[in-house]
Short mmCIF file of C-alpha atoms in Angstrom, two decimals:
data_model
loop_
_atom_site.label_atom_id
_atom_site.label_comp_id
_atom_site.label_asym_id
_atom_site.label_seq_id
_atom_site.Cartn_x
_atom_site.Cartn_y
_atom_site.Cartn_z
CA MET A 8 62.27 112.59 123.50
CA PRO A 9 61.48 108.97 123.59
CA LYS A 10 57.01 107.89 122.76
CA THR A 11 55.90 106.09 126.19
CA THR A 12 53.25 102.57 124.99
CA GLU A 13 50.77 100.62 126.61
CA THR A 14 52.25 97.42 126.84
CA ASN A 15 52.77 93.98 129.60
CA ASP A 16 56.05 93.73 130.56
CA ASP A 17 56.72 97.28 130.30
CA ASP A 18 72.17 109.12 123.42
CA ASP A 19 68.52 110.01 120.11
CA MET A 20 69.63 110.13 116.45
CA LEU A 21 67.43 110.98 113.53
CA ILE A 22 67.90 108.14 111.02
CA ILE A 23 66.82 109.24 107.19
CA VAL A 24 66.74 105.81 105.91
CA ASP A 25 68.76 106.07 103.02
CA GLN A 26 70.43 109.18 103.63
CA PRO A 27 74.19 109.28 105.34
CA PRO A 28 72.97 109.50 109.41
CA THR A 29 76.05 111.68 110.06
CA THR A 30 74.42 114.07 107.86
CA THR A 31 71.96 115.16 110.90
CA THR A 32 73.57 114.17 113.80
CA THR A 33 77.50 115.58 113.62
CA HIS A 34 77.07 119.43 112.68
CA LYS A 35 79.05 120.99 115.72
CA THR A 36 77.43 124.58 116.49
CA ASP A 37 79.51 126.84 114.11
CA ALA A 38 80.24 129.17 116.58
CA THR A 39 83.04 129.27 119.81
CA ILE A 40 80.47 129.20 122.43
CA ILE A 41 81.99 130.25 125.71
CA ILE A 42 80.28 129.53 129.52
CA ILE A 43 80.80 131.87 132.57
CA ILE A 44 79.41 130.16 135.56
CA THR A 45 79.47 132.74 138.38
CA PRO A 46 77.84 134.07 141.87
CA THR A 47 76.61 137.17 140.39
CA THR A 48 75.32 139.06 137.23
CA THR A 49 78.62 140.63 136.78
CA PRO A 50 79.01 142.11 133.65
CA ILE A 51 82.02 140.70 131.30
CA SER A 52 84.89 143.59 130.86
CA SER A 53 84.67 144.82 127.69
CA ASN A 54 88.57 144.27 127.32
CA ALA A 55 87.78 140.87 127.42
CA HIS A 56 85.33 141.27 124.33
CA GLU A 57 89.02 142.46 122.00
CA THR A 58 90.71 138.37 122.46
CA LEU A 59 87.59 136.64 121.12
CA SER A 60 86.37 135.69 117.79
CA PRO A 61 83.44 137.78 116.62
CA ASP A 62 81.77 134.22 115.45
CA THR A 63 81.56 134.00 119.66
CA ILE A 64 78.76 133.53 121.57
CA ILE A 65 79.46 134.64 125.70
CA ILE A 66 76.90 132.68 127.83
CA ILE A 67 76.63 133.84 131.62
CA ILE A 68 75.13 130.61 134.14
CA ASN A 69 74.53 133.11 137.34
CA ASN A 70 74.14 130.49 140.10
CA SER A 71 73.86 132.11 142.74
CA ASN A 72 71.03 131.17 145.83
CA SER A 73 68.52 134.04 144.74
CA ASN A 74 65.46 133.11 143.22
CA ASN A 75 65.78 136.00 141.06
CA GLY A 76 68.77 134.47 140.01
CA ALA A 77 68.21 132.88 136.94
CA PRO A 78 68.13 134.85 133.38
CA PRO A 79 64.70 134.93 132.03
CA LYS A 80 63.37 132.22 128.97
CA THR A 81 63.22 134.61 125.66
CA ARG A 82 59.16 134.50 124.54
CA ALA A 83 58.78 132.68 121.64
CA THR A 84 56.54 134.53 120.00
CA ALA A 85 58.07 135.93 116.95
CA ILE A 86 58.62 132.31 115.66
CA VAL A 87 56.45 128.97 114.46
CA ARG A 88 55.11 127.87 116.68
CA PRO A 89 53.84 123.46 116.92
CA PRO A 90 49.56 123.63 117.63
CA TYR A 91 50.27 122.73 120.79
CA ALA A 92 53.01 125.35 122.33
CA GLU A 93 49.86 127.72 123.30
CA SER A 94 47.52 125.15 124.40
CA GLY A 95 49.27 122.65 125.93
CA VAL A 96 46.76 119.71 123.81
CA VAL A 97 48.26 117.82 121.41
CA PRO A 98 46.38 117.73 118.29
CA SER A 99 44.63 113.89 118.12
CA ASN A 100 44.95 111.63 115.26
CA PRO A 101 45.04 108.15 115.58
CA HIS A 102 46.39 107.94 111.63
CA LEU A 103 50.02 108.46 112.83
CA LEU A 104 49.62 106.31 115.24
CA GLU A 105 49.41 103.50 112.37
CA THR A 106 50.01 104.93 109.60
CA VAL A 107 54.17 105.34 108.44
CA TYR A 108 55.00 108.13 106.36
CA ILE A 109 57.37 108.22 103.49
CA HIS A 110 59.05 111.45 103.02
CA THR A 111 59.87 112.13 99.21
CA ASP A 112 59.13 115.99 99.23
CA PRO A 113 63.26 116.94 99.13
CA ASP A 114 62.43 120.14 100.94
CA ALA A 115 60.71 118.84 103.40
CA ILE A 116 63.45 116.30 104.12
CA ASP A 117 65.95 119.46 103.69
CA ARG A 118 64.25 120.82 106.30
CA MET A 119 64.28 118.24 109.29
CA ARG A 120 67.60 117.75 108.17
CA THR A 121 68.11 121.87 109.37
CA ALA A 122 65.94 121.58 112.69
CA ALA A 123 67.84 118.20 113.51
CA ARG A 124 71.05 120.55 112.74
CA TRP A 125 69.69 123.20 115.29
CA ALA A 126 68.90 120.22 117.76
CA ARG A 127 71.96 118.94 118.02
CA ARG A 128 73.58 122.29 118.36
CA ALA A 129 71.54 122.77 121.50
CA LEU A 130 72.17 119.58 122.65
CA ASP A 131 75.97 120.17 122.49
CA VAL A 132 75.32 123.92 124.62
CA ALA A 133 73.59 121.55 127.37
CA CYS A 134 76.64 118.73 127.24
CA ARG A 135 79.19 121.96 128.15
CA ALA A 136 77.38 123.94 130.35
CA ALA A 137 76.99 120.53 132.67
CA VAL A 138 79.32 120.85 135.49
CA PRO A 139 79.02 120.71 139.03
CA GLY A 140 77.21 123.29 140.39
CA VAL A 141 74.92 124.51 137.70
CA THR A 142 71.41 123.05 138.02
CA THR A 143 69.44 121.82 135.01
CA ASP A 144 67.58 124.49 135.16
CA ASP A 145 69.89 127.00 134.00
CA ILE A 146 70.93 124.59 131.61
CA ASP A 147 67.04 124.67 130.64
CA THR A 148 67.04 128.22 130.03
CA LEU A 149 70.23 128.83 128.69
CA VAL A 150 69.21 125.40 125.53
CA HIS A 151 65.91 127.40 125.59
CA ASN A 152 67.24 130.87 124.34
CA TYR A 153 70.45 129.37 122.41
CA LEU A 154 67.17 127.78 119.73
CA VAL A 155 64.22 130.93 120.66
CA GLU A 156 67.39 133.89 119.36
CA GLU A 157 70.26 132.16 117.92
CA GLY A 158 67.99 129.37 115.56
CA GLY A 159 64.61 130.44 115.12
CA ALA A 160 63.52 127.35 116.55
CA TYR A 161 61.01 126.50 119.48
CA PRO A 162 62.10 124.02 122.30
CA SER A 163 59.62 121.36 121.09
CA PRO A 164 59.22 119.55 124.63
CA LEU A 165 58.00 123.09 125.73
CA ASN A 166 54.10 122.59 126.81
CA TYR A 167 53.90 119.70 124.69
CA SER A 168 50.93 117.78 126.60
CA GLY A 169 51.66 120.46 129.24
CA PHE A 170 55.55 119.72 129.54
CA PRO A 171 56.63 122.23 131.98
CA LYS A 172 60.17 122.62 130.29
CA SER A 173 62.18 123.34 126.46
CA ILE A 174 64.39 120.34 127.59
CA CYS A 175 64.25 116.87 129.38
CA ALA A 176 67.41 116.03 132.02
CA SER A 177 67.65 112.92 133.34
CA ILE A 178 69.55 112.80 136.16
CA ASN A 179 71.23 109.13 137.27
CA GLU A 180 68.43 106.42 137.91
CA VAL A 181 65.99 108.35 136.20
CA VAL A 182 65.58 106.74 132.44
CA CYS A 183 63.66 109.56 130.57
CA HIS A 184 61.31 113.12 130.59
CA GLY A 185 63.53 114.16 133.98
CA ILE A 186 62.01 117.87 134.67
CA PRO A 187 65.05 120.31 134.66
CA ASP A 188 65.01 122.12 138.31
CA THR A 189 66.71 123.88 141.01
CA ARG A 190 69.04 121.11 141.87
CA PRO A 191 73.23 121.65 141.27
CA LEU A 192 74.91 119.06 140.00
CA GLN A 193 76.98 116.86 141.31
CA TYR A 194 80.38 115.38 140.40
CA GLY A 195 79.63 112.33 139.20
CA ASP A 196 76.02 112.49 138.41
CA VAL A 197 75.15 110.91 134.89
CA VAL A 198 73.30 112.92 133.15
CA SER A 199 71.32 112.24 129.79
CA PHE A 200 69.94 115.28 127.99
CA ASP A 201 66.23 115.14 125.27
CA VAL A 202 66.72 118.23 123.06
CA SER A 203 64.67 119.24 120.69
CA CYS A 204 63.23 122.08 118.12
CA PHE A 205 60.73 122.62 115.82
CA LEU A 206 61.80 124.80 112.96
CA ASP A 207 60.32 125.60 109.50
CA GLY A 208 57.19 123.08 110.50
CA VAL A 209 59.33 120.08 111.13
CA HIS A 210 60.95 118.05 114.82
CA GLY A 211 64.96 118.01 115.09
CA ASP A 212 65.01 115.18 117.87
CA ASN A 213 68.33 113.47 119.45
CA CYS A 214 69.93 113.14 123.32
CA ALA A 215 73.28 112.28 124.53
CA THR A 216 74.17 111.17 128.22
CA ILE A 217 77.52 113.13 129.70
CA ILE A 218 79.32 112.63 133.63
CA VAL A 219 79.42 115.59 135.20
CA GLY A 220 83.24 116.78 135.86
CA ASP A 221 84.32 113.60 133.92
CA GLN A 222 87.54 115.73 132.65
CA PRO A 223 90.43 117.17 133.19
CA ASP A 224 90.82 119.90 135.20
CA ARG A 225 90.26 123.59 132.62
CA PHE A 226 90.33 121.15 129.90
CA ASP A 227 88.34 122.97 126.28
CA VAL A 228 85.72 120.57 125.60
CA THR A 229 85.46 122.95 122.30
CA THR A 230 88.80 121.14 120.72
CA ALA A 231 87.61 118.05 121.15
CA THR A 232 87.45 115.83 118.41
CA PRO A 233 84.29 113.55 118.56
CA ALA A 234 84.64 109.16 118.42
CA PRO A 235 83.82 108.07 115.32
CA HIS A 236 80.24 107.19 114.85
CA ASP A 237 80.24 104.01 113.52
CA ALA A 238 79.63 101.06 115.26
CA ALA A 239 83.20 99.28 113.31
CA HIS A 240 85.02 101.40 115.71
CA PHE A 241 83.84 100.25 119.54
CA PRO A 242 85.72 97.16 120.17
CA GLU A 243 86.48 96.85 123.84
CA SER A 244 89.88 96.76 122.79
CA ASP A 245 89.68 99.64 121.48
CA PRO A 246 92.62 102.12 123.08
CA ASP A 247 90.22 105.46 122.73
CA ALA A 248 87.59 103.02 124.52
CA ASN A 249 88.80 104.07 128.08
CA ARG A 250 90.36 107.02 127.04
CA LYS A 251 87.52 109.94 126.28
CA ASP A 252 84.09 110.35 126.09
CA TRP A 253 82.21 110.38 122.97
CA ARG A 254 82.49 113.97 122.62
CA GLY A 255 86.33 113.29 122.55
CA VAL A 256 86.39 114.61 125.35
CA PRO A 257 89.11 112.83 127.81
CA TYR A 258 88.32 111.02 130.70
CA LYS A 259 89.89 112.50 134.03
CA THR A 260 92.91 110.57 135.57
CA ASP A 261 93.90 112.46 137.94
CA TRP A 262 91.46 111.30 140.81
CA GLY A 263 93.40 114.26 143.88
CA SER A 264 91.74 113.17 147.04
CA ALA A 265 89.03 111.15 145.01
CA SER A 266 87.84 107.61 146.92
CA GLU A 267 87.98 103.89 145.69
CA GLU A 268 84.29 104.18 145.80
CA GLU A 269 83.97 107.33 143.47
CA GLU A 270 86.82 106.25 140.62
CA ASP A 271 84.85 102.48 140.43
CA HIS A 272 81.61 104.94 140.11
CA PHE A 273 83.05 106.94 137.39
CA ARG A 274 84.53 103.95 135.82
CA SER A 275 81.27 102.25 135.79
CA ALA A 276 78.96 105.01 135.04
CA ARG A 277 82.00 105.54 131.18
CA ARG A 278 81.06 101.65 130.88
CA LEU A 279 77.24 102.30 130.61
CA VAL A 280 76.97 105.30 128.59
CA ARG A 281 79.50 103.46 125.97
CA ALA A 282 77.47 100.82 126.13
CA THR A 283 74.33 102.70 125.57
CA ARG A 284 75.99 105.04 122.52
CA GLU A 285 77.50 101.39 120.73
CA SER A 286 74.06 100.06 121.12
CA LEU A 287 72.41 103.35 119.08
CA TYR A 288 74.79 103.02 116.72
CA ALA A 289 74.76 99.17 116.28
CA ALA A 290 71.14 99.76 115.46
CA ILE A 291 72.16 102.46 112.58
CA ASP A 292 74.43 99.67 111.58
CA ALA A 293 71.22 98.08 111.14
CA CYS A 294 69.17 99.82 109.33
CA ARG A 295 71.97 99.52 106.34
CA ARG A 296 71.09 96.58 105.38
CA PRO A 297 69.71 95.47 102.06
CA ASP A 298 67.10 93.26 103.65
CA ALA A 299 67.27 96.51 106.42
CA CYS A 300 63.23 95.84 108.91
CA LEU A 301 62.39 97.70 111.79
CA SER A 302 63.09 94.45 113.84
CA HIS A 303 66.77 93.96 113.74
CA ILE A 304 67.06 97.63 115.39
CA GLY A 305 66.24 96.39 118.28
CA HIS A 306 68.12 93.16 118.35
CA ALA A 307 70.71 94.93 117.35
CA ILE A 308 71.05 97.29 121.03
CA GLY A 309 69.30 93.64 122.33
CA ARG A 310 72.98 92.13 121.64
CA VAL A 311 75.25 94.98 122.81
CA ALA A 312 72.93 95.47 126.10
CA THR A 313 73.53 91.57 126.87
CA HIS A 314 77.09 91.54 125.77
CA TYR A 315 77.75 94.64 128.71
CA GLY A 316 75.89 92.71 131.08
CA TYR A 317 72.73 95.53 131.00
CA GLN A 318 69.19 95.58 129.85
CA SER A 319 67.69 98.07 127.58
CA VAL A 320 64.06 99.52 129.14
CA GLU A 321 61.27 98.31 127.17
CA LYS A 322 57.89 101.16 127.91
CA TYR A 323 59.45 103.95 126.33
CA ARG A 324 60.77 103.73 122.23
CA GLY A 325 61.80 105.95 119.28
CA HIS A 326 59.58 107.53 117.88
CA GLY A 327 58.28 109.24 114.11
CA ILE A 328 59.23 112.50 112.78
CA CYS A 329 58.61 114.98 110.42
CA HIS A 330 55.57 117.50 110.89
CA GLU A 331 54.28 115.63 114.29
CA PHE A 332 56.84 115.40 116.76
CA HIS A 333 55.49 111.78 117.77
CA CYS A 334 54.38 109.37 114.61
CA ALA A 335 54.35 105.52 113.82
CA PRO A 336 56.65 103.76 113.29
CA PHE A 337 57.40 103.67 116.95
CA VAL A 338 60.86 101.38 117.76
CA LYS A 339 61.20 98.61 120.26
CA HIS A 340 65.09 98.54 121.63
CA TYR A 341 65.18 94.98 122.59
CA PRO A 342 64.26 91.74 120.20
CA ASN A 343 61.25 91.64 119.13
CA HIS A 344 59.45 90.72 115.20
CA ASP A 345 57.08 93.65 114.07
CA ARG A 346 58.07 93.41 110.17
CA LEU A 347 58.24 96.13 109.22
CA PRO A 348 60.50 96.58 106.06
CA LEU A 349 62.71 99.92 106.20
CA VAL A 350 62.20 101.80 102.96
CA PRO A 351 63.36 105.10 101.94
CA GLY A 352 61.93 108.12 102.43
CA MET A 353 61.39 106.56 106.62
CA ILE A 354 62.31 109.54 109.67
CA PHE A 355 62.93 108.38 112.79
CA THR A 356 64.58 108.67 116.33
CA ILE A 357 66.37 105.25 117.92
CA GLU A 358 66.80 105.95 121.33
CA PRO A 359 68.55 102.97 123.45
CA MET A 360 68.22 103.41 126.81
CA LEU A 361 70.33 101.14 129.10
CA VAL A 362 70.02 100.37 132.45
CA MET A 363 72.57 98.65 134.77
CA GLY A 364 70.01 96.81 136.55
CA ARG A 365 66.02 95.74 136.36
CA HIS A 366 64.99 97.01 132.82
CA HIS A 367 61.52 97.47 134.72
CA CYS A 368 60.78 101.41 135.45
CA VAL A 369 57.50 104.14 137.06
CA GLU A 370 56.84 107.15 136.19
CA TRP A 371 56.32 109.96 139.53
CA GLU A 372 53.18 110.44 140.41
CA SER A 373 53.76 113.60 141.76
CA ASP A 374 54.77 115.27 137.94
CA GLY A 375 53.23 112.76 135.74
CA TRP A 376 56.17 112.56 133.64
CA THR A 377 59.44 111.41 135.74
CA VAL A 378 60.56 108.69 134.80
CA VAL A 379 63.13 105.50 137.20
CA THR A 380 64.36 102.92 137.35
CA VAL A 381 62.53 100.14 139.77
CA ASP A 382 65.73 99.49 141.34
CA ASN A 383 67.47 102.87 141.77
CA SER A 384 69.96 101.37 138.74
CA LEU A 385 71.87 104.24 137.27
CA ALA A 386 70.75 104.65 132.91
CA ALA A 387 71.58 106.33 129.91
#
């Protein structure tokens, strides 16, 4: 979940410096997840279970128009919760905004990895559920219950400074902090899910962007092979670049009765999502340099954004994370001069947000959270 910062001009990755970044981000859920979308709450036939693995998790999303259609959220009362869970008030500690903590406790780092893995598993659940007709409110409940029931984790965004939901779901021109609602997802929507959890006293945080409906009909996303997590694999000449998304899910090729305008929208959206992901891994590569500095992250992202002809949002930034959801260092995703050497034990997020138009964005006064591009251009 990006941290806002006060400035004049103004798809997450958890990084543990000196540790392989992929150890916290590439883990898929151990169980097979089957998502069934139904207009009613019709139970699954008992015969259907006979052919399923005992590790299979069946999730039923009721997309009826009834106000009572959505399943209830599991109350997160029997798990360890962050201090703001009940009151919505985040404890004030100016020290955390200025001092970069160097983590040396192996147990705390292991707990960070575990929290990050559960956050990633929950992110996969959200992305798989994002199909036309499902609402982000449905997905919010789905992820909430998955984290609480399966992981014993608390969804970090819930009641953080009063945030009303368990995930952020940002659609099309929404840059970040989108509040899940009852609008059904539509074919071609560009959706960024920000999924975080609090487990064993620490937070895990990650984000990803998908294009709704951009896959072959009846394709089983659980069979996909993720794309390489290395900026070196991102040259535009890569033959897979125009065939699969970051999850390894093949892009749609049979357009049927779609208009030329719809096809162009999908191709443009794919390019934006790809550029944002490429900028993330360029930033991770920058952290691996022997002389790595915090400013190298912003410069790496800026180079990728400029190459594609996009701009990087400047108002919202990555942040330190561990026992606190947001703390120093704050990571700018654009060229800057923050000369902070990166040393083993720093833990922070990198959350590039690229837009097709201008980088300027504004927060909706109506809810105090939703951030949109000023020119309504797509964001990823």
